[in-house]
Amino acid sequence: MNHALQLPRLEKTIPLSVVPSRLAAANAAVARFLIQAGAVREGDIPQAWDDALQVCERALDAWVKRELGALHCFRPYFSLAAVDEAGGYPSASCKEPVRYHKVDICWGECREQQWAVGDALEALERQQAGCGAAVLDVLREKSRFVYPLFTPDLACDVVSYVYWCGEENEEVALDMECGDNEDEREAMREEMVTRKKLDESFPAWVIATPRKRRLSRRALARLAQDASDPLARDIAADVLALATLRIEDEFRPDVDGEYIGFGAVLSWREDDLTVRIYDDLLQMAHQSEFCDRMGELEIAIDAPQAMRGWQSAMRVRFKTIRLLDRLIDRLSAGN
């Protein structure tokens, strides 16, 4: 008779890892802080858990998911870390008593993706002059302090300092690298992003500085109601809703070096010049200091009311993120 060997199993009440008591007590203080702030609900706490700090992180993630709902284009992350008075992160091997002084919260995009929006914007511009430009303006303006987007018009602005030494075209950069050697100049011109390539990649109303005047809110409202194309009506309605939101410049990260904390790359066509400019910007940024966060703040662990204030202030940002996400999904036809 064959007897199957039974592998030993731990009871569910036995923790899978052991947190030193000095660290567990400090982590419990963070949990108490979040409970007082109303950031942790009873349903967020599992029946069995090892570390109160991990429960706090999961509770923050659950709250964000409840507020945002399902998204099509974005994959935001929010992280919470407890730090001591010196700004350090105590470890399990620490022998001294642990006392947290504050919590650090930061957020950003897990993995930015490319979304081609040129066809939809050109169709809107044909239907109503200035509509495509208005959509780009609102996308860039309203995402700036909430969920920054790398848009085609931003790519046109970035070109100057990434390739052209801050000038309007590539001639000064060619002078510095090649001098009067025409063969070298032409070879370098062929490889780099030039004024001609930029002008050929986007409509004039995207590149123009200052760009074409945007539509008024009244014109957007008429388009949202009267446009013959249902998609154009939906896009105009989303843009109008975004334009009416008031977003304070809060929680901006402390930028040291190049900022690359973008939530998505809005290209004109699939893998077009926008993507190349973005990739080159990233490569340049990673050679020195850079910032890839969208927002951050510090909250004293004895100030749960400040945590409640942050959660309240984030609700308009969550609404903005939902609108941006839906608008990009519609402009890109979900591709």
GROMACS .gro file of C-alpha atoms in nm:
model
  335
    1MET     CA    1   0.000   0.000   0.000
    2ASN     CA    2   0.134   0.339  -0.101
    3HIS     CA    3   0.106   0.622   0.150
    4ALA     CA    4   0.135   0.975   0.011
    5LEU     CA    5   0.376   1.183   0.213
    6GLN     CA    6   0.212   1.486   0.370
    7LEU     CA    7   0.424   1.800   0.370
    8PRO     CA    8   0.408   1.991   0.698
    9ARG     CA    9   0.204   2.310   0.694
   10LEU     CA   10   0.202   2.603   0.930
   11GLU     CA   11  -0.120   2.715   1.089
   12LYS     CA   12  -0.264   3.030   0.934
   13THR     CA   13  -0.223   3.210   1.264
   14ILE     CA   14   0.155   3.164   1.250
   15PRO     CA   15   0.326   3.458   1.072
   16LEU     CA   16   0.543   3.378   0.771
   17SER     CA   17   0.804   3.628   0.882
   18VAL     CA   18   0.901   3.765   1.221
   19VAL     CA   19   0.934   4.138   1.271
   20PRO     CA   20   1.153   4.238   1.567
   21SER     CA   21   0.943   4.382   1.850
   22ARG     CA   22   1.118   4.723   1.841
   23LEU     CA   23   1.033   4.754   1.471
   24ALA     CA   24   0.684   4.605   1.506
   25ALA     CA   25   0.595   4.865   1.770
   26ALA     CA   26   0.709   5.147   1.543
   27ASN     CA   27   0.515   5.001   1.249
   28ALA     CA   28   0.207   4.977   1.468
   29ALA     CA   29   0.240   5.350   1.536
   30VAL     CA   30   0.213   5.412   1.161
   31ALA     CA   31  -0.098   5.194   1.147
   32ARG     CA   32  -0.248   5.391   1.436
   33PHE     CA   33  -0.173   5.714   1.252
   34LEU     CA   34  -0.352   5.593   0.936
   35ILE     CA   35  -0.650   5.465   1.133
   36GLN     CA   36  -0.685   5.803   1.306
   37ALA     CA   37  -0.668   5.970   0.965
   38GLY     CA   38  -0.943   5.741   0.833
   39ALA     CA   39  -0.710   5.605   0.564
   40VAL     CA   40  -0.745   5.243   0.677
   41ARG     CA   41  -1.083   5.072   0.672
   42GLU     CA   42  -1.170   4.751   0.852
   43GLY     CA   43  -1.205   4.569   0.519
   44ASP     CA   44  -0.850   4.667   0.425
   45ILE     CA   45  -0.701   4.464   0.711
   46PRO     CA   46  -0.649   4.095   0.630
   47GLN     CA   47  -0.735   3.826   0.883
   48ALA     CA   48  -0.369   3.727   0.910
   49TRP     CA   49  -0.074   3.959   0.864
   50ASP     CA   50   0.292   3.978   0.959
   51ASP     CA   51   0.378   4.346   0.947
   52ALA     CA   52   0.156   4.646   1.026
   53LEU     CA   53   0.353   4.860   0.779
   54GLN     CA   54   0.271   4.622   0.493
   55VAL     CA   55  -0.096   4.641   0.593
   56CYS     CA   56  -0.069   5.021   0.571
   57GLU     CA   57   0.082   5.003   0.224
   58ARG     CA   58  -0.194   4.770   0.105
   59ALA     CA   59  -0.457   4.996   0.261
   60LEU     CA   60  -0.320   5.298   0.071
   61ASP     CA   61  -0.322   5.096  -0.251
   62ALA     CA   62  -0.683   4.986  -0.187
   63TRP     CA   63  -0.791   5.346  -0.127
   64VAL     CA   64  -0.628   5.463  -0.451
   65LYS     CA   65  -0.796   5.183  -0.649
   66ARG     CA   66  -1.135   5.271  -0.500
   67GLU     CA   67  -1.091   5.638  -0.589
   68LEU     CA   68  -0.959   5.586  -0.942
   69GLY     CA   69  -1.161   5.288  -1.057
   70ALA     CA   70  -1.065   5.106  -1.377
   71LEU     CA   71  -0.818   5.286  -1.604
   72HIS     CA   72  -0.740   5.223  -1.972
   73CYS     CA   73  -0.402   5.389  -2.031
   74PHE     CA   74  -0.238   5.463  -1.695
   75ARG     CA   75  -0.086   5.237  -1.431
   76PRO     CA   76  -0.021   5.468  -1.135
   77TYR     CA   77   0.169   5.361  -0.826
   78PHE     CA   78   0.152   5.512  -0.477
   79SER     CA   79   0.408   5.425  -0.213
   80LEU     CA   80   0.426   5.496   0.159
   81ALA     CA   81   0.740   5.476   0.370
   82ALA     CA   82   0.799   5.559   0.736
   83VAL     CA   83   1.121   5.746   0.825
   84ASP     CA   84   1.291   5.845   1.148
   85GLU     CA   85   1.376   6.196   1.260
   86ALA     CA   86   1.698   6.192   1.055
   87GLY     CA   87   1.508   6.094   0.741
   88GLY     CA   88   1.638   5.737   0.744
   89TYR     CA   89   1.463   5.404   0.695
   90PRO     CA   90   1.526   5.174   0.994
   91SER     CA   91   1.596   4.811   0.907
   92ALA     CA   92   1.509   4.487   1.083
   93SER     CA   93   1.875   4.451   1.183
   94CYS     CA   94   1.870   4.780   1.372
   95LYS     CA   95   1.957   4.725   1.741
   96GLU     CA   96   1.832   5.061   1.872
   97PRO     CA   97   1.467   5.137   1.955
   98VAL     CA   98   1.285   5.258   1.642
   99ARG     CA   99   1.071   5.568   1.649
  100TYR     CA  100   0.921   5.702   1.328
  101HIS     CA  101   0.896   6.076   1.283
  102LYS     CA  102   0.697   6.105   0.958
  103VAL     CA  103   0.570   5.918   0.655
  104ASP     CA  104   0.683   5.985   0.300
  105ILE     CA  105   0.424   5.940   0.025
  106CYS     CA  106   0.511   5.955  -0.342
  107TRP     CA  107   0.344   5.854  -0.666
  108GLY     CA  108   0.409   5.815  -1.037
  109GLU     CA  109   0.353   5.590  -1.338
  110CYS     CA  110   0.458   5.226  -1.328
  111ARG     CA  111   0.533   5.205  -1.700
  112GLU     CA  112   0.462   5.485  -1.943
  113GLN     CA  113   0.325   5.374  -2.280
  114GLN     CA  114   0.287   5.531  -2.623
  115TRP     CA  115  -0.054   5.635  -2.754
  116ALA     CA  116  -0.089   5.766  -3.112
  117VAL     CA  117  -0.337   6.057  -3.116
  118GLY     CA  118  -0.255   6.238  -3.442
  119ASP     CA  119  -0.536   6.097  -3.657
  120ALA     CA  120  -0.804   6.191  -3.405
  121LEU     CA  121  -0.664   6.542  -3.349
  122GLU     CA  122  -0.640   6.610  -3.722
  123ALA     CA  123  -1.001   6.490  -3.765
  124LEU     CA  124  -1.114   6.728  -3.490
  125GLU     CA  125  -0.921   7.014  -3.647
  126ARG     CA  126  -1.092   6.949  -3.982
  127GLN     CA  127  -1.432   6.945  -3.817
  128GLN     CA  128  -1.375   7.263  -3.616
  129ALA     CA  129  -1.072   7.488  -3.668
  130GLY     CA  130  -0.881   7.522  -3.343
  131CYS     CA  131  -1.034   7.212  -3.182
  132GLY     CA  132  -0.723   6.992  -3.218
  133ALA     CA  133  -0.507   7.270  -3.077
  134ALA     CA  134  -0.751   7.318  -2.788
  135VAL     CA  135  -0.735   6.949  -2.699
  136LEU     CA  136  -0.354   6.955  -2.694
  137ASP     CA  137  -0.349   7.272  -2.483
  138VAL     CA  138  -0.590   7.131  -2.225
  139LEU     CA  139  -0.411   6.795  -2.211
  140ARG     CA  140  -0.079   6.961  -2.145
  141GLU     CA  141  -0.207   7.227  -1.903
  142LYS     CA  142  -0.429   7.007  -1.687
  143SER     CA  143  -0.187   6.715  -1.673
  144ARG     CA  144   0.109   6.931  -1.577
  145PHE     CA  145   0.071   6.920  -1.198
  146VAL     CA  146  -0.128   6.595  -1.180
  147TYR     CA  147  -0.015   6.335  -1.435
  148PRO     CA  148   0.232   6.501  -1.676
  149LEU     CA  149   0.209   6.390  -2.039
  150PHE     CA  150   0.479   6.402  -2.304
  151THR     CA  151   0.274   6.555  -2.587
  152PRO     CA  152   0.378   6.632  -2.947
  153ASP     CA  153   0.383   7.007  -2.877
  154LEU     CA  154   0.605   6.948  -2.574
  155ALA     CA  155   0.834   6.736  -2.794
  156CYS     CA  156   0.870   7.034  -3.027
  157ASP     CA  157   0.979   7.249  -2.731
  158VAL     CA  158   1.223   6.985  -2.601
  159VAL     CA  159   1.399   6.953  -2.939
  160SER     CA  160   1.571   7.289  -2.903
  161TYR     CA  161   1.772   7.211  -2.589
  162VAL     CA  162   1.822   6.839  -2.651
  163TYR     CA  163   1.969   6.879  -3.001
  164TRP     CA  164   2.005   7.245  -3.103
  165CYS     CA  165   2.185   7.413  -2.811
  166GLY     CA  166   1.872   7.616  -2.734
  167GLU     CA  167   1.845   7.757  -3.087
  168GLU     CA  168   1.563   7.746  -3.345
  169ASN     CA  169   1.739   7.496  -3.571
  170GLU     CA  170   2.041   7.268  -3.588
  171GLU     CA  171   2.294   7.507  -3.748
  172VAL     CA  172   2.468   7.619  -3.427
  173ALA     CA  173   2.503   7.257  -3.311
  174LEU     CA  174   2.654   7.167  -3.649
  175ASP     CA  175   2.894   7.460  -3.625
  176MET     CA  176   3.012   7.345  -3.283
  177GLU     CA  177   3.059   6.980  -3.384
  178CYS     CA  178   3.167   7.001  -3.750
  179GLY     CA  179   3.280   7.353  -3.825
  180ASP     CA  180   3.309   7.409  -4.203
  181ASN     CA  181   3.349   7.043  -4.297
  182GLU     CA  182   3.047   6.997  -4.526
  183ASP     CA  183   3.071   6.618  -4.541
  184GLU     CA  184   3.064   6.590  -4.163
  185ARG     CA  185   2.782   6.844  -4.141
  186GLU     CA  186   2.566   6.651  -4.385
  187ALA     CA  187   2.640   6.319  -4.215
  188MET     CA  188   2.546   6.463  -3.875
  189ARG     CA  189   2.239   6.634  -4.019
  190GLU     CA  190   2.124   6.301  -4.160
  191GLU     CA  191   2.148   6.133  -3.819
  192MET     CA  192   2.001   6.404  -3.594
  193VAL     CA  193   1.656   6.559  -3.552
  194THR     CA  194   1.656   6.864  -3.778
  195ARG     CA  195   1.423   7.157  -3.827
  196LYS     CA  196   1.307   7.006  -4.155
  197LYS     CA  197   1.230   6.667  -3.999
  198LEU     CA  198   1.036   6.836  -3.721
  199ASP     CA  199   0.832   7.050  -3.961
  200GLU     CA  200   0.750   6.745  -4.173
  201SER     CA  201   0.638   6.537  -3.874
  202PHE     CA  202   0.362   6.758  -3.735
  203PRO     CA  203   0.095   6.997  -3.866
  204ALA     CA  204   0.190   7.364  -3.859
  205TRP     CA  205  -0.068   7.437  -3.586
  206VAL     CA  206   0.118   7.200  -3.350
  207ILE     CA  207   0.462   7.352  -3.410
  208ALA     CA  208   0.357   7.718  -3.433
  209THR     CA  209   0.475   7.939  -3.146
  210PRO     CA  210   0.256   8.082  -3.007
  211ARG     CA  211   0.014   7.807  -3.102
  212LYS     CA  212  -0.322   7.875  -3.255
  213ARG     CA  213  -0.567   8.027  -3.010
  214ARG     CA  214  -0.775   7.760  -2.839
  215LEU     CA  215  -1.150   7.736  -2.869
  216SER     CA  216  -1.357   7.908  -2.603
  217ARG     CA  217  -1.545   7.699  -2.352
  218ARG     CA  218  -1.867   7.806  -2.522
  219ALA     CA  219  -1.742   7.671  -2.855
  220LEU     CA  220  -1.638   7.344  -2.688
  221ALA     CA  221  -1.982   7.317  -2.530
  222ARG     CA  222  -2.148   7.364  -2.871
  223LEU     CA  223  -1.922   7.099  -3.021
  224ALA     CA  224  -2.001   6.860  -2.735
  225GLN     CA  225  -2.371   6.905  -2.808
  226ASP     CA  226  -2.394   6.951  -3.185
  227ALA     CA  227  -2.100   6.765  -3.347
  228SER     CA  228  -2.219   6.509  -3.603
  229ASP     CA  229  -1.955   6.257  -3.493
  230PRO     CA  230  -2.038   6.092  -3.157
  231LEU     CA  231  -1.668   6.047  -3.080
  232ALA     CA  232  -1.605   6.419  -3.139
  233ARG     CA  233  -1.892   6.500  -2.901
  234ASP     CA  234  -1.747   6.275  -2.632
  235ILE     CA  235  -1.396   6.417  -2.673
  236ALA     CA  236  -1.524   6.775  -2.660
  237ALA     CA  237  -1.723   6.693  -2.345
  238ASP     CA  238  -1.413   6.545  -2.175
  239VAL     CA  239  -1.197   6.842  -2.275
  240LEU     CA  240  -1.462   7.083  -2.144
  241ALA     CA  241  -1.479   6.891  -1.814
  242LEU     CA  242  -1.099   6.903  -1.783
  243ALA     CA  243  -1.084   7.273  -1.867
  244THR     CA  244  -1.323   7.360  -1.583
  245LEU     CA  245  -1.122   7.182  -1.312
  246ARG     CA  246  -0.919   7.400  -1.077
  247ILE     CA  247  -0.597   7.232  -0.972
  248GLU     CA  248  -0.360   7.391  -0.723
  249ASP     CA  249   0.014   7.354  -0.769
  250GLU     CA  250   0.063   7.125  -0.469
  251PHE     CA  251   0.275   6.818  -0.399
  252ARG     CA  252   0.520   6.899  -0.678
  253PRO     CA  253   0.831   6.680  -0.633
  254ASP     CA  254   1.164   6.834  -0.548
  255VAL     CA  255   1.317   6.825  -0.895
  256ASP     CA  256   1.693   6.787  -0.900
  257GLY     CA  257   1.806   6.758  -1.261
  258GLU     CA  258   1.594   6.667  -1.563
  259TYR     CA  259   1.225   6.592  -1.510
  260ILE     CA  260   1.109   6.268  -1.672
  261GLY     CA  261   0.809   6.171  -1.458
  262PHE     CA  262   0.566   6.143  -1.750
  263GLY     CA  263   0.254   5.929  -1.738
  264ALA     CA  264   0.234   5.857  -2.111
  265VAL     CA  265   0.388   5.949  -2.447
  266LEU     CA  266   0.130   6.092  -2.688
  267SER     CA  267   0.283   6.045  -3.032
  268TRP     CA  268   0.136   6.175  -3.357
  269ARG     CA  269   0.189   5.848  -3.539
  270GLU     CA  270   0.307   5.510  -3.415
  271ASP     CA  271   0.680   5.528  -3.325
  272ASP     CA  272   0.720   5.873  -3.480
  273LEU     CA  273   0.960   6.158  -3.402
  274THR     CA  274   0.788   6.220  -3.066
  275VAL     CA  275   0.905   5.880  -2.943
  276ARG     CA  276   1.262   5.937  -3.061
  277ILE     CA  277   1.276   6.276  -2.887
  278TYR     CA  278   1.137   6.123  -2.568
  279ASP     CA  279   1.387   5.835  -2.576
  280ASP     CA  280   1.677   6.076  -2.631
  281LEU     CA  281   1.552   6.293  -2.343
  282LEU     CA  282   1.549   5.989  -2.115
  283GLN     CA  283   1.899   5.889  -2.224
  284MET     CA  284   2.028   6.240  -2.154
  285ALA     CA  285   1.853   6.251  -1.816
  286HIS     CA  286   1.996   5.918  -1.699
  287GLN     CA  287   2.348   6.046  -1.752
  288SER     CA  288   2.308   6.277  -1.452
  289GLU     CA  289   2.041   6.370  -1.195
  290PHE     CA  290   1.674   6.327  -1.280
  291CYS     CA  291   1.330   6.312  -1.120
  292ASP     CA  292   1.071   6.052  -1.220
  293ARG     CA  293   0.805   6.118  -0.955
  294MET     CA  294   0.476   6.299  -1.018
  295GLY     CA  295   0.415   6.404  -0.660
  296GLU     CA  296   0.542   6.365  -0.307
  297LEU     CA  297   0.484   6.491   0.044
  298GLU     CA  298   0.591   6.434   0.403
  299ILE     CA  299   0.340   6.409   0.688
  300ALA     CA  300   0.433   6.412   1.056
  301ILE     CA  301   0.318   6.094   1.225
  302ASP     CA  302   0.140   6.296   1.496
  303ALA     CA  303  -0.068   6.491   1.240
  304PRO     CA  304  -0.343   6.259   1.110
  305GLN     CA  305  -0.545   6.566   1.010
  306ALA     CA  306  -0.274   6.645   0.752
  307MET     CA  307  -0.324   6.298   0.604
  308ARG     CA  308  -0.698   6.364   0.580
  309GLY     CA  309  -0.621   6.696   0.410
  310TRP     CA  310  -0.400   6.525   0.153
  311GLN     CA  311  -0.665   6.265   0.078
  312SER     CA  312  -0.922   6.538   0.029
  313ALA     CA  313  -0.691   6.737  -0.201
  314MET     CA  314  -0.618   6.425  -0.408
  315ARG     CA  315  -0.982   6.371  -0.504
  316VAL     CA  316  -0.980   6.644  -0.771
  317ARG     CA  317  -0.654   6.494  -0.897
  318PHE     CA  318  -0.811   6.150  -0.920
  319LYS     CA  319  -1.097   6.302  -1.119
  320THR     CA  320  -0.841   6.466  -1.348
  321ILE     CA  321  -0.655   6.136  -1.394
  322ARG     CA  322  -0.979   5.958  -1.485
  323LEU     CA  323  -1.065   6.224  -1.743
  324LEU     CA  324  -0.714   6.227  -1.891
  325ASP     CA  325  -0.713   5.849  -1.914
  326ARG     CA  326  -1.053   5.836  -2.085
  327LEU     CA  327  -0.964   6.118  -2.325
  328ILE     CA  328  -0.638   5.951  -2.433
  329ASP     CA  329  -0.822   5.622  -2.479
  330ARG     CA  330  -1.074   5.793  -2.707
  331LEU     CA  331  -0.812   5.987  -2.903
  332SER     CA  332  -0.604   5.675  -2.961
  333ALA     CA  333  -0.907   5.450  -3.025
  334GLY     CA  334  -0.773   5.231  -2.746
  335ASN     CA  335  -0.459   5.138  -2.942
   0.00000   0.00000   0.00000
